[in-house]
PDB file of C-alpha atoms in Angstrom:
ATOM      1  CA  MET A   8      44.859  60.821 -52.448  1.00  0.00           C
ATOM      2  CA  GLY A   9      42.743  60.369 -49.253  1.00  0.00           C
ATOM      3  CA  LYS A  10      39.675  59.565 -50.991  1.00  0.00           C
ATOM      4  CA  LEU A  11      41.534  57.160 -53.239  1.00  0.00           C
ATOM      5  CA  ALA A  12      42.919  55.484 -50.167  1.00  0.00           C
ATOM      6  CA  ALA A  13      39.514  55.355 -48.391  1.00  0.00           C
ATOM      7  CA  PHE A  14      37.835  53.827 -51.554  1.00  0.00           C
ATOM      8  CA  ALA A  15      40.687  51.345 -51.689  1.00  0.00           C
ATOM      9  CA  ILE A  16      40.204  50.182 -48.103  1.00  0.00           C
ATOM     10  CA  ILE A  17      36.275  50.005 -48.538  1.00  0.00           C
ATOM     11  CA  ALA A  18      36.793  48.043 -51.759  1.00  0.00           C
ATOM     12  CA  VAL A  19      39.169  45.505 -50.126  1.00  0.00           C
ATOM     13  CA  VAL A  20      36.799  45.121 -47.111  1.00  0.00           C
ATOM     14  CA  VAL A  21      33.732  44.536 -49.427  1.00  0.00           C
ATOM     15  CA  LEU A  22      35.846  42.172 -51.301  1.00  0.00           C
ATOM     16  CA  ILE A  23      36.947  40.149 -48.275  1.00  0.00           C
ATOM     17  CA  ALA A  24      33.366  40.092 -46.936  1.00  0.00           C
ATOM     18  CA  GLY A  25      32.020  38.763 -50.086  1.00  0.00           C
ATOM     19  CA  VAL A  26      34.521  36.110 -50.816  1.00  0.00           C
ATOM     20  CA  GLY A  27      34.445  35.116 -47.031  1.00  0.00           C
ATOM     21  CA  SER A  28      30.657  34.283 -47.380  1.00  0.00           C
ATOM     22  CA  LEU A  29      31.351  32.206 -50.354  1.00  0.00           C
ATOM     23  CA  VAL A  30      34.373  30.318 -48.901  1.00  0.00           C
ATOM     24  CA  TYR A  31      32.732  29.562 -45.443  1.00  0.00           C
ATOM     25  CA  ARG A  32      29.139  28.896 -46.451  1.00  0.00           C
ATOM     26  CA  ALA A  33      28.564  25.500 -45.017  1.00  0.00           C
ATOM     27  CA  SER A  34      25.895  23.033 -46.714  1.00  0.00           C
ATOM     28  CA  THR A  35      22.614  23.122 -44.971  1.00  0.00           C
ATOM     29  CA  SER A  36      21.463  19.641 -46.482  1.00  0.00           C
ATOM     30  CA  PRO A  37      22.675  16.624 -44.483  1.00  0.00           C
ATOM     31  CA  ALA A  38      24.570  13.857 -46.088  1.00  0.00           C
ATOM     32  CA  TYR A  39      21.717  11.309 -45.319  1.00  0.00           C
ATOM     33  CA  VAL A  40      18.521  11.035 -43.332  1.00  0.00           C
ATOM     34  CA  GLN A  41      18.765   8.780 -40.056  1.00  0.00           C
ATOM     35  CA  VAL A  42      16.399   6.192 -38.925  1.00  0.00           C
ATOM     36  CA  SER A  43      16.988   5.070 -35.388  1.00  0.00           C
ATOM     37  CA  ILE A  44      16.442   1.550 -34.190  1.00  0.00           C
ATOM     38  CA  ALA A  45      15.776   1.374 -30.429  1.00  0.00           C
ATOM     39  CA  ASN A  46      13.203  -0.433 -28.333  1.00  0.00           C
ATOM     40  CA  TYR A  47      12.523  -2.820 -30.998  1.00  0.00           C
ATOM     41  CA  ALA A  48      11.248  -0.333 -33.419  1.00  0.00           C
ATOM     42  CA  PHE A  49      12.429   1.862 -36.478  1.00  0.00           C
ATOM     43  CA  ASN A  50      11.856   5.489 -35.907  1.00  0.00           C
ATOM     44  CA  PRO A  51      10.593   6.990 -37.938  1.00  0.00           C
ATOM     45  CA  SER A  52       8.428   4.219 -39.157  1.00  0.00           C
ATOM     46  CA  ASP A  53       7.136   6.087 -42.074  1.00  0.00           C
ATOM     47  CA  LEU A  54       9.778   8.151 -43.880  1.00  0.00           C
ATOM     48  CA  THR A  55       9.212  10.139 -46.969  1.00  0.00           C
ATOM     49  CA  VAL A  56      12.304  11.291 -48.918  1.00  0.00           C
ATOM     50  CA  LYS A  57      13.223  12.493 -52.472  1.00  0.00           C
ATOM     51  CA  ALA A  58      14.906  10.312 -55.041  1.00  0.00           C
ATOM     52  CA  GLY A  59      18.537  10.408 -54.701  1.00  0.00           C
ATOM     53  CA  THR A  60      18.506  10.670 -50.767  1.00  0.00           C
ATOM     54  CA  ALA A  61      20.696   8.433 -48.654  1.00  0.00           C
ATOM     55  CA  VAL A  62      18.996   6.855 -45.518  1.00  0.00           C
ATOM     56  CA  ARG A  63      21.191   5.636 -42.755  1.00  0.00           C
ATOM     57  CA  TRP A  64      19.918   3.130 -40.004  1.00  0.00           C
ATOM     58  CA  VAL A  65      21.763   3.148 -36.401  1.00  0.00           C
ATOM     59  CA  ASN A  66      20.970   0.306 -34.133  1.00  0.00           C
ATOM     60  CA  PHE A  67      20.907   1.772 -30.712  1.00  0.00           C
ATOM     61  CA  ASP A  68      19.473  -1.435 -29.134  1.00  0.00           C
ATOM     62  CA  SER A  69      21.899  -4.015 -27.299  1.00  0.00           C
ATOM     63  CA  VAL A  70      20.418  -6.842 -29.615  1.00  0.00           C
ATOM     64  CA  GLY A  71      21.158  -7.396 -33.341  1.00  0.00           C
ATOM     65  CA  HIS A  72      18.527  -6.132 -35.953  1.00  0.00           C
ATOM     66  CA  THR A  73      18.625  -6.238 -39.823  1.00  0.00           C
ATOM     67  CA  VAL A  74      17.024  -3.829 -42.261  1.00  0.00           C
ATOM     68  CA  THR A  75      15.537  -6.224 -44.764  1.00  0.00           C
ATOM     69  CA  PHE A  76      13.431  -4.889 -47.706  1.00  0.00           C
ATOM     70  CA  GLY A  77      10.529  -6.900 -49.053  1.00  0.00           C
ATOM     71  CA  GLY A  78       7.394  -7.880 -47.391  1.00  0.00           C
ATOM     72  CA  HIS A  79       6.983 -10.662 -44.937  1.00  0.00           C
ATOM     73  CA  ASP A  80       5.784 -13.117 -47.627  1.00  0.00           C
ATOM     74  CA  ASP A  81       9.181 -12.594 -49.564  1.00  0.00           C
ATOM     75  CA  MET A  82      11.346 -12.330 -46.740  1.00  0.00           C
ATOM     76  CA  GLY A  83      15.105 -12.328 -47.594  1.00  0.00           C
ATOM     77  CA  SER A  84      14.423 -11.673 -51.349  1.00  0.00           C
ATOM     78  CA  GLY A  85      15.511  -7.954 -51.188  1.00  0.00           C
ATOM     79  CA  MET A  86      18.249  -5.811 -50.080  1.00  0.00           C
ATOM     80  CA  ASP A  87      19.409  -6.686 -46.606  1.00  0.00           C
ATOM     81  CA  SER A  88      21.850  -4.945 -44.103  1.00  0.00           C
ATOM     82  CA  GLY A  89      22.916  -8.290 -42.475  1.00  0.00           C
ATOM     83  CA  LEU A  90      22.734  -8.333 -38.714  1.00  0.00           C
ATOM     84  CA  MET A  91      23.989  -5.115 -37.037  1.00  0.00           C
ATOM     85  CA  GLY A  92      24.997  -5.259 -33.465  1.00  0.00           C
ATOM     86  CA  HIS A  93      24.835  -2.252 -31.056  1.00  0.00           C
ATOM     87  CA  MET A  94      25.648   0.953 -32.700  1.00  0.00           C
ATOM     88  CA  GLY A  95      25.793  -0.878 -36.217  1.00  0.00           C
ATOM     89  CA  THR A  96      24.922   1.156 -39.221  1.00  0.00           C
ATOM     90  CA  PHE A  97      23.603   0.424 -42.713  1.00  0.00           C
ATOM     91  CA  THR A  98      23.245   3.252 -45.360  1.00  0.00           C
ATOM     92  CA  THR A  99      21.653   3.396 -48.793  1.00  0.00           C
ATOM     93  CA  THR A 100      20.484   5.632 -51.402  1.00  0.00           C
ATOM     94  CA  PHE A 101      17.190   5.465 -52.910  1.00  0.00           C
ATOM     95  CA  ALA A 102      17.626   6.359 -56.603  1.00  0.00           C
ATOM     96  CA  GLU A 103      14.065   5.500 -57.892  1.00  0.00           C
ATOM     97  CA  PRO A 104      10.763   6.669 -56.641  1.00  0.00           C
ATOM     98  CA  GLY A 105       8.579   4.084 -55.004  1.00  0.00           C
ATOM     99  CA  VAL A 106       7.337   2.589 -51.790  1.00  0.00           C
ATOM    100  CA  TYR A 107       9.969   0.614 -49.961  1.00  0.00           C
ATOM    101  CA  GLU A 108       8.692  -1.759 -47.153  1.00  0.00           C
ATOM    102  CA  TYR A 109      11.115  -3.368 -44.805  1.00  0.00           C
ATOM    103  CA  HIS A 110      11.486  -5.334 -41.628  1.00  0.00           C
ATOM    104  CA  CYS A 111      13.839  -6.728 -39.130  1.00  0.00           C
ATOM    105  CA  ASP A 112      14.471 -10.619 -39.890  1.00  0.00           C
ATOM    106  CA  PRO A 113      15.017 -11.586 -36.364  1.00  0.00           C
ATOM    107  CA  HIS A 114      12.073  -9.731 -35.037  1.00  0.00           C
ATOM    108  CA  PRO A 115       9.187  -9.840 -37.741  1.00  0.00           C
ATOM    109  CA  SER A 116       6.975  -7.360 -35.811  1.00  0.00           C
ATOM    110  CA  MET A 117       9.582  -4.553 -36.530  1.00  0.00           C
ATOM    111  CA  THR A 118       8.299  -3.122 -39.871  1.00  0.00           C
ATOM    112  CA  ALA A 119       8.747   0.229 -41.478  1.00  0.00           C
ATOM    113  CA  VAL A 120       8.536   2.064 -44.905  1.00  0.00           C
ATOM    114  CA  VAL A 121      10.489   4.401 -47.110  1.00  0.00           C
ATOM    115  CA  ILE A 122       8.414   6.437 -49.464  1.00  0.00           C
ATOM    116  CA  VAL A 123      10.611   7.908 -52.351  1.00  0.00           C
ATOM    117  CA  SER A 124       9.021  10.769 -54.259  1.00  0.00           C
TER     118      SER A 124
END
């Protein structure tokens, strides 16, 4: 009876340890990749992500900025965040591979690119 009890205790401990690692295992992939807007610049200015990745921009400057897709020749023709104030955010998911250039409408020297593979 002693060996059976010891086996039962060991089996329960192993089961709990195994289930615990399944239940409490946290995801290691973030929900999004962040781009900071600070000092009139996008950081990183060149970002490479896989298709299906969400990218979130956060404006740390005290002035308003936009995240506007399309080159300077076609300003305003693509996706646009609208004017984001201090700590404003904009998030989008890149479903298709490609090169996505963007800029800030009020500050045309602020440019960056997202490369989706």
